[in-house]
PDB file of C-alpha atoms and ligand atoms in Angstrom:
ATOM      1  CA  MET A   1    -164.378 103.439  78.391  1.00  0.00           C
ATOM      2  CA  LYS A   2    -164.887 100.190  80.291  1.00  0.00           C
ATOM      3  CA  LEU A   3    -167.148  99.614  83.422  1.00  0.00           C
ATOM      4  CA  TYR A   4    -166.645  96.492  85.551  1.00  0.00           C
ATOM      5  CA  LEU A   5    -169.891  95.707  87.239  1.00  0.00           C
ATOM      6  CA  ALA A   6    -172.352  93.367  88.885  1.00  0.00           C
ATOM      7  CA  PRO A   7    -176.145  93.351  87.722  1.00  0.00           C
ATOM      8  CA  GLY A   8    -177.848  95.515  90.353  1.00  0.00           C
ATOM      9  CA  ALA A   9    -174.918  95.747  92.604  1.00  0.00           C
ATOM     10  CA  CYS A  10    -173.766  99.544  93.665  1.00  0.00           C
ATOM     11  CA  SER A  11    -171.985  99.795  90.482  1.00  0.00           C
ATOM     12  CA  LEU A  12    -175.311 100.403  89.064  1.00  0.00           C
ATOM     13  CA  ALA A  13    -175.290 103.953  90.404  1.00  0.00           C
ATOM     14  CA  LEU A  14    -172.246 104.679  88.364  1.00  0.00           C
ATOM     15  CA  HIS A  15    -173.836 102.935  85.139  1.00  0.00           C
ATOM     16  CA  ILE A  16    -176.789 104.980  85.595  1.00  0.00           C
ATOM     17  CA  ALA A  17    -174.843 108.076  86.119  1.00  0.00           C
ATOM     18  CA  LEU A  18    -172.819 107.529  83.186  1.00  0.00           C
ATOM     19  CA  HIS A  19    -175.868 106.998  80.816  1.00  0.00           C
ATOM     20  CA  GLU A  20    -177.254 110.276  82.442  1.00  0.00           C
ATOM     21  CA  ALA A  21    -174.039 111.670  81.218  1.00  0.00           C
ATOM     22  CA  GLY A  22    -174.481 110.578  77.894  1.00  0.00           C
ATOM     23  CA  ILE A  23    -171.342 107.960  78.136  1.00  0.00           C
ATOM     24  CA  VAL A  24    -172.188 104.601  77.148  1.00  0.00           C
ATOM     25  CA  PRO A  25    -169.532 102.401  78.567  1.00  0.00           C
ATOM     26  CA  GLU A  26    -168.559  98.817  77.382  1.00  0.00           C
ATOM     27  CA  THR A  27    -169.411  96.638  80.293  1.00  0.00           C
ATOM     28  CA  VAL A  28    -167.775  93.682  82.003  1.00  0.00           C
ATOM     29  CA  LYS A  29    -169.895  91.409  84.301  1.00  0.00           C
ATOM     30  CA  VAL A  30    -168.045  90.398  87.333  1.00  0.00           C
ATOM     31  CA  ASP A  31    -169.287  87.331  89.506  1.00  0.00           C
ATOM     32  CA  ILE A  32    -168.631  88.548  93.063  1.00  0.00           C
ATOM     33  CA  PRO A  33    -168.312  85.393  94.654  1.00  0.00           C
ATOM     34  CA  THR A  34    -165.403  83.769  92.220  1.00  0.00           C
ATOM     35  CA  ARG A  35    -164.187  87.075  91.184  1.00  0.00           C
ATOM     36  CA  LYS A  36    -164.357  85.854  87.753  1.00  0.00           C
ATOM     37  CA  THR A  37    -165.144  88.214  84.865  1.00  0.00           C
ATOM     38  CA  GLU A  38    -167.740  87.006  82.115  1.00  0.00           C
ATOM     39  CA  THR A  39    -164.797  85.985  80.028  1.00  0.00           C
ATOM     40  CA  GLY A  40    -163.433  83.867  82.672  1.00  0.00           C
ATOM     41  CA  ALA A  41    -160.589  86.307  83.640  1.00  0.00           C
ATOM     42  CA  ASP A  42    -159.395  86.728  87.356  1.00  0.00           C
ATOM     43  CA  PHE A  43    -160.949  90.174  87.997  1.00  0.00           C
ATOM     44  CA  THR A  44    -158.381  90.654  90.790  1.00  0.00           C
ATOM     45  CA  THR A  45    -155.886  91.124  88.060  1.00  0.00           C
ATOM     46  CA  VAL A  46    -157.827  94.201  86.752  1.00  0.00           C
ATOM     47  CA  ASN A  47    -158.726  95.641  90.206  1.00  0.00           C
ATOM     48  CA  PRO A  48    -156.663  94.134  92.956  1.00  0.00           C
ATOM     49  CA  LYS A  49    -159.560  95.527  95.457  1.00  0.00           C
ATOM     50  CA  GLY A  50    -161.522  92.580  94.030  1.00  0.00           C
ATOM     51  CA  TYR A  51    -165.082  94.747  94.149  1.00  0.00           C
ATOM     52  CA  VAL A  52    -166.912  96.624  91.700  1.00  0.00           C
ATOM     53  CA  PRO A  53    -167.453  99.215  90.270  1.00  0.00           C
ATOM     54  CA  ALA A  54    -164.153  99.710  88.658  1.00  0.00           C
ATOM     55  CA  LEU A  55    -163.936 101.940  85.613  1.00  0.00           C
ATOM     56  CA  ILE A  56    -161.046 101.815  82.940  1.00  0.00           C
ATOM     57  CA  LEU A  57    -160.809 105.120  81.362  1.00  0.00           C
ATOM     58  CA  ASP A  58    -160.019 105.459  77.502  1.00  0.00           C
ATOM     59  CA  ASP A  59    -156.085 106.370  78.397  1.00  0.00           C
ATOM     60  CA  GLY A  60    -156.107 103.262  80.444  1.00  0.00           C
ATOM     61  CA  GLU A  61    -156.421 104.768  84.096  1.00  0.00           C
ATOM     62  CA  MET A  62    -158.450 102.881  86.395  1.00  0.00           C
ATOM     63  CA  LEU A  63    -160.946 104.609  88.810  1.00  0.00           C
ATOM     64  CA  THR A  64    -162.675 102.763  91.918  1.00  0.00           C
ATOM     65  CA  GLU A  65    -164.767 103.796  94.788  1.00  0.00           C
ATOM     66  CA  ASN A  66    -168.327 104.992  94.151  1.00  0.00           C
ATOM     67  CA  VAL A  67    -167.936 108.453  95.781  1.00  0.00           C
ATOM     68  CA  ALA A  68    -164.887 109.212  93.649  1.00  0.00           C
ATOM     69  CA  LEU A  69    -166.529 107.754  90.608  1.00  0.00           C
ATOM     70  CA  LEU A  70    -169.645 109.682  90.892  1.00  0.00           C
ATOM     71  CA  ASP A  71    -167.680 112.788  91.685  1.00  0.00           C
ATOM     72  CA  TRP A  72    -165.836 112.097  88.456  1.00  0.00           C
ATOM     73  CA  VAL A  73    -169.042 112.017  86.350  1.00  0.00           C
ATOM     74  CA  THR A  74    -170.069 115.534  87.676  1.00  0.00           C
ATOM     75  CA  GLY A  75    -166.414 116.854  86.537  1.00  0.00           C
ATOM     76  CA  GLU A  76    -167.330 115.498  82.905  1.00  0.00           C
ATOM     77  CA  VAL A  77    -171.021 116.786  83.074  1.00  0.00           C
ATOM     78  CA  PRO A  78    -171.447 119.563  85.535  1.00  0.00           C
ATOM     79  CA  ASP A  79    -175.077 119.641  84.974  1.00  0.00           C
ATOM     80  CA  LEU A  80    -175.481 116.362  87.312  1.00  0.00           C
ATOM     81  CA  ALA A  81    -174.174 117.954  90.420  1.00  0.00           C
ATOM     82  CA  PRO A  82    -175.683 120.696  92.685  1.00  0.00           C
ATOM     83  CA  THR A  83    -174.803 124.171  91.928  1.00  0.00           C
ATOM     84  CA  GLY A  84    -173.688 127.080  94.483  1.00  0.00           C
ATOM     85  CA  LYS A  85    -170.762 127.936  96.807  1.00  0.00           C
ATOM     86  CA  LEU A  86    -171.175 124.569  98.819  1.00  0.00           C
ATOM     87  CA  GLY A  87    -172.455 122.560  95.909  1.00  0.00           C
ATOM     88  CA  ARG A  88    -169.508 120.184  95.660  1.00  0.00           C
ATOM     89  CA  THR A  89    -169.482 119.818  99.259  1.00  0.00           C
ATOM     90  CA  ARG A  90    -173.190 119.023  99.737  1.00  0.00           C
ATOM     91  CA  LEU A  91    -172.838 116.285  97.017  1.00  0.00           C
ATOM     92  CA  LEU A  92    -169.819 114.727  98.411  1.00  0.00           C
ATOM     93  CA  GLU A  93    -171.656 114.884 101.952  1.00  0.00           C
ATOM     94  CA  MET A  94    -174.540 113.084 100.575  1.00  0.00           C
ATOM     95  CA  LEU A  95    -172.470 110.526  98.643  1.00  0.00           C
ATOM     96  CA  THR A  96    -170.432 109.603 101.833  1.00  0.00           C
ATOM     97  CA  PHE A  97    -173.792 109.291 103.653  1.00  0.00           C
ATOM     98  CA  ILE A  98    -175.241 106.908 101.124  1.00  0.00           C
ATOM     99  CA  SER A  99    -172.054 105.014 100.871  1.00  0.00           C
ATOM    100  CA  THR A 100    -170.998 104.512 104.445  1.00  0.00           C
ATOM    101  CA  GLU A 101    -174.274 104.705 106.328  1.00  0.00           C
ATOM    102  CA  ILE A 102    -176.619 103.362 104.041  1.00  0.00           C
ATOM    103  CA  HIS A 103    -174.545 101.190 101.488  1.00  0.00           C
ATOM    104  CA  LYS A 104    -172.403  99.264 103.880  1.00  0.00           C
ATOM    105  CA  PRO A 105    -175.254  98.465 106.374  1.00  0.00           C
ATOM    106  CA  PHE A 106    -177.037  96.878 103.489  1.00  0.00           C
ATOM    107  CA  ILE A 107    -173.793  94.521 102.933  1.00  0.00           C
ATOM    108  CA  ARG A 108    -174.310  93.629 106.444  1.00  0.00           C
ATOM    109  CA  LEU A 109    -178.148  92.963 105.956  1.00  0.00           C
ATOM    110  CA  PHE A 110    -177.592  90.904 102.967  1.00  0.00           C
ATOM    111  CA  PHE A 111    -175.203  88.578 104.870  1.00  0.00           C
ATOM    112  CA  ALA A 112    -176.712  88.630 108.287  1.00  0.00           C
ATOM    113  CA  GLU A 113    -176.065  85.639 110.295  1.00  0.00           C
ATOM    114  CA  THR A 114    -178.508  85.949 112.864  1.00  0.00           C
ATOM    115  CA  ASP A 115    -182.233  87.404 112.987  1.00  0.00           C
ATOM    116  CA  ALA A 116    -180.852  89.901 115.729  1.00  0.00           C
ATOM    117  CA  GLU A 117    -178.568  91.175 113.244  1.00  0.00           C
ATOM    118  CA  LYS A 118    -180.992  91.362 110.634  1.00  0.00           C
ATOM    119  CA  ALA A 119    -183.461  93.597 112.646  1.00  0.00           C
ATOM    120  CA  MET A 120    -180.543  95.630 113.939  1.00  0.00           C
ATOM    121  CA  MET A 121    -179.781  96.500 110.330  1.00  0.00           C
ATOM    122  CA  THR A 122    -183.227  96.777 108.912  1.00  0.00           C
ATOM    123  CA  GLU A 123    -183.714  99.337 111.912  1.00  0.00           C
ATOM    124  CA  ALA A 124    -180.481 101.279 111.293  1.00  0.00           C
ATOM    125  CA  LEU A 125    -181.385 101.355 107.425  1.00  0.00           C
ATOM    126  CA  GLU A 126    -185.020 102.403 107.935  1.00  0.00           C
ATOM    127  CA  GLY A 127    -183.936 105.146 110.241  1.00  0.00           C
ATOM    128  CA  ARG A 128    -181.526 106.624 107.733  1.00  0.00           C
ATOM    129  CA  PHE A 129    -184.016 106.660 104.896  1.00  0.00           C
ATOM    130  CA  ALA A 130    -186.461 108.360 107.338  1.00  0.00           C
ATOM    131  CA  TYR A 131    -183.509 110.937 108.046  1.00  0.00           C
ATOM    132  CA  LEU A 132    -183.538 111.490 104.035  1.00  0.00           C
ATOM    133  CA  ALA A 133    -187.321 111.788 103.870  1.00  0.00           C
ATOM    134  CA  ASP A 134    -187.771 114.241 106.771  1.00  0.00           C
ATOM    135  CA  ARG A 135    -185.313 116.665 104.988  1.00  0.00           C
ATOM    136  CA  TRP A 136    -186.900 116.172 101.674  1.00  0.00           C
ATOM    137  CA  SER A 137    -187.868 119.169  99.690  1.00  0.00           C
ATOM    138  CA  GLY A 138    -188.763 118.894  96.082  1.00  0.00           C
ATOM    139  CA  ASP A 139    -188.276 116.140  93.650  1.00  0.00           C
ATOM    140  CA  TYR A 140    -184.533 115.307  94.226  1.00  0.00           C
ATOM    141  CA  LEU A 141    -182.159 114.566  96.954  1.00  0.00           C
ATOM    142  CA  ILE A 142    -179.989 118.028  97.009  1.00  0.00           C
ATOM    143  CA  GLY A 143    -181.566 121.180  96.449  1.00  0.00           C
ATOM    144  CA  ASN A 144    -184.310 120.109  94.284  1.00  0.00           C
ATOM    145  CA  ARG A 145    -181.756 119.481  91.295  1.00  0.00           C
ATOM    146  CA  TYR A 146    -181.139 116.063  89.910  1.00  0.00           C
ATOM    147  CA  SER A 147    -177.661 114.872  90.460  1.00  0.00           C
ATOM    148  CA  VAL A 148    -175.649 111.654  90.559  1.00  0.00           C
ATOM    149  CA  ALA A 149    -176.442 111.169  94.314  1.00  0.00           C
ATOM    150  CA  ASP A 150    -179.979 110.453  92.887  1.00  0.00           C
ATOM    151  CA  CYS A 151    -178.646 107.844  91.020  1.00  0.00           C
ATOM    152  CA  PHE A 152    -176.818 106.132  94.058  1.00  0.00           C
ATOM    153  CA  LEU A 153    -180.070 106.556  96.435  1.00  0.00           C
ATOM    154  CA  HIS A 154    -181.862 104.953  93.728  1.00  0.00           C
ATOM    155  CA  VAL A 155    -179.895 101.632  93.935  1.00  0.00           C
ATOM    156  CA  THR A 156    -180.255 101.593  97.606  1.00  0.00           C
ATOM    157  CA  LEU A 157    -183.836 101.845  97.357  1.00  0.00           C
ATOM    158  CA  ARG A 158    -184.200  98.923  94.916  1.00  0.00           C
ATOM    159  CA  TRP A 159    -182.177  97.098  97.456  1.00  0.00           C
ATOM    160  CA  ALA A 160    -184.702  98.244 100.332  1.00  0.00           C
ATOM    161  CA  ALA A 161    -187.595  97.049  98.269  1.00  0.00           C
ATOM    162  CA  MET A 162    -185.830  93.709  97.557  1.00  0.00           C
ATOM    163  CA  MET A 163    -185.384  93.190 101.263  1.00  0.00           C
ATOM    164  CA  GLY A 164    -188.869  94.506 102.358  1.00  0.00           C
ATOM    165  CA  LEU A 165    -187.807  97.369 104.576  1.00  0.00           C
ATOM    166  CA  LYS A 166    -190.275 100.294 104.948  1.00  0.00           C
ATOM    167  CA  ILE A 167    -189.728 103.062 102.552  1.00  0.00           C
ATOM    168  CA  PRO A 168    -191.012 106.733 103.309  1.00  0.00           C
ATOM    169  CA  ALA A 169    -193.701 107.781 100.749  1.00  0.00           C
ATOM    170  CA  THR A 170    -191.416 110.649  99.599  1.00  0.00           C
ATOM    171  CA  LEU A 171    -188.673 108.102  98.701  1.00  0.00           C
ATOM    172  CA  GLN A 172    -190.863 105.508  97.182  1.00  0.00           C
ATOM    173  CA  ARG A 173    -192.166 108.365  94.870  1.00  0.00           C
ATOM    174  CA  HIS A 174    -188.520 109.233  93.909  1.00  0.00           C
ATOM    175  CA  SER A 175    -187.565 105.808  93.244  1.00  0.00           C
ATOM    176  CA  ASP A 176    -190.990 105.352  90.970  1.00  0.00           C
ATOM    177  CA  ARG A 177    -189.858 108.589  89.006  1.00  0.00           C
ATOM    178  CA  MET A 178    -186.218 107.260  88.663  1.00  0.00           C
ATOM    179  CA  ALA A 179    -187.476 103.902  87.422  1.00  0.00           C
ATOM    180  CA  SER A 180    -188.830 105.421  84.149  1.00  0.00           C
ATOM    181  CA  ARG A 181    -185.798 107.651  83.318  1.00  0.00           C
ATOM    182  CA  PRO A 182    -184.274 106.652  80.243  1.00  0.00           C
ATOM    183  CA  ALA A 183    -180.639 106.230  81.656  1.00  0.00           C
ATOM    184  CA  VAL A 184    -182.226 103.904  84.317  1.00  0.00           C
ATOM    185  CA  LEU A 185    -183.599 101.778  81.670  1.00  0.00           C
ATOM    186  CA  ALA A 186    -180.683 101.724  79.497  1.00  0.00           C
ATOM    187  CA  ALA A 187    -178.260 100.972  82.363  1.00  0.00           C
ATOM    188  CA  LEU A 188    -180.725  97.859  83.511  1.00  0.00           C
ATOM    189  CA  ALA A 189    -181.147  96.659  80.098  1.00  0.00           C
ATOM    190  CA  ALA A 190    -177.239  96.602  79.770  1.00  0.00           C
ATOM    191  CA  GLU A 191    -176.872  94.682  82.831  1.00  0.00           C
ATOM    192  CA  GLY A 192    -179.768  92.087  81.866  1.00  0.00           C
ATOM    193  CA  ILE A 193    -182.180  92.917  84.851  1.00  0.00           C
ATOM    194  CA  ASN A 194    -185.096  95.067  85.332  1.00  0.00           C
TER     195      ASN A 194
HETATM  196  N1  GSH B   1    -165.790 101.195  98.739  1.00  0.00           N
HETATM  197  C1  GSH B   1    -166.293 100.441  97.498  1.00  0.00           C
HETATM  198  C2  GSH B   1    -167.115  99.427  97.971  1.00  0.00           C
HETATM  199  C3  GSH B   1    -167.625  98.769  96.686  1.00  0.00           C
HETATM  200  C4  GSH B   1    -168.463  97.615  97.047  1.00  0.00           C
HETATM  201  O1  GSH B   1    -168.872  97.140  98.290  1.00  0.00           O
HETATM  202  N2  GSH B   1    -168.933  96.753  96.073  1.00  0.00           N
HETATM  203  C5  GSH B   1    -169.463  95.294  96.245  1.00  0.00           C
HETATM  204  C6  GSH B   1    -170.872  95.314  95.429  1.00  0.00           C
HETATM  205  S1  GSH B   1    -172.167  96.483  95.824  1.00  0.00           S
HETATM  206  C7  GSH B   1    -168.735  94.293  95.786  1.00  0.00           C
HETATM  207  O2  GSH B   1    -168.280  94.138  94.706  1.00  0.00           O
HETATM  208  N3  GSH B   1    -168.428  93.398  96.843  1.00  0.00           N
HETATM  209  C8  GSH B   1    -167.321  92.400  96.828  1.00  0.00           C
HETATM  210  C9  GSH B   1    -166.247  92.450  97.873  1.00  0.00           C
HETATM  211  O3  GSH B   1    -166.366  93.357  98.653  1.00  0.00           O
HETATM  212  O4  GSH B   1    -165.513  91.377  97.778  1.00  0.00           O
HETATM  213  C10 GSH B   1    -166.994 101.467  96.985  1.00  0.00           C
HETATM  214  O5  GSH B   1    -167.591 102.330  97.472  1.00  0.00           O
HETATM  215  O6  GSH B   1    -167.000 101.663  95.697  1.00  0.00           O
END
């Protein structure tokens, strides 16, 4: 299995989830601005969408899109998903929230061209983290059970720290706990970051 990633980018969520699932993928780093892989190949010939993550399965199938990929991991290892009648729906609800309401605004924050845009995205993101913190119970994001959603949240909390956002104490504790998980350490080491 081969994972195309950019170190520390949203692809890190899948990378952590794969390690949690006991899957150690071959990794290929992509330079996002040039869309070249570390071997100098044109990444768009692999994934015409041009963005990471892209996962090549052993049979050659390619999977893209964080929500689908993280859901796929739970198909491989159901222990990484919430349980119960609404478990999968709650997982997709949370992954979609992180993807569309947290991940995408971060992209706007990273590339904000004015202070006003930066302030607007900062406020929006801090509000969304506060929303999660206000509904938090237990140690994990959904139903007090560790899931692939925690992997995705962790990556966005790393970005929040990097951008100096205010993080609620509950989420900071989650991020600190996540940082010492062997799967997180293994994925970071493979990406050459800390
Ligand atoms: N819809 C995709 C978006 C993935 C995405 O935004 N990846 C970023 C890194 S965090 C990227 O590769 N951006 C390059 C680009 O959009 O050209 C997903 O949810 O997986």
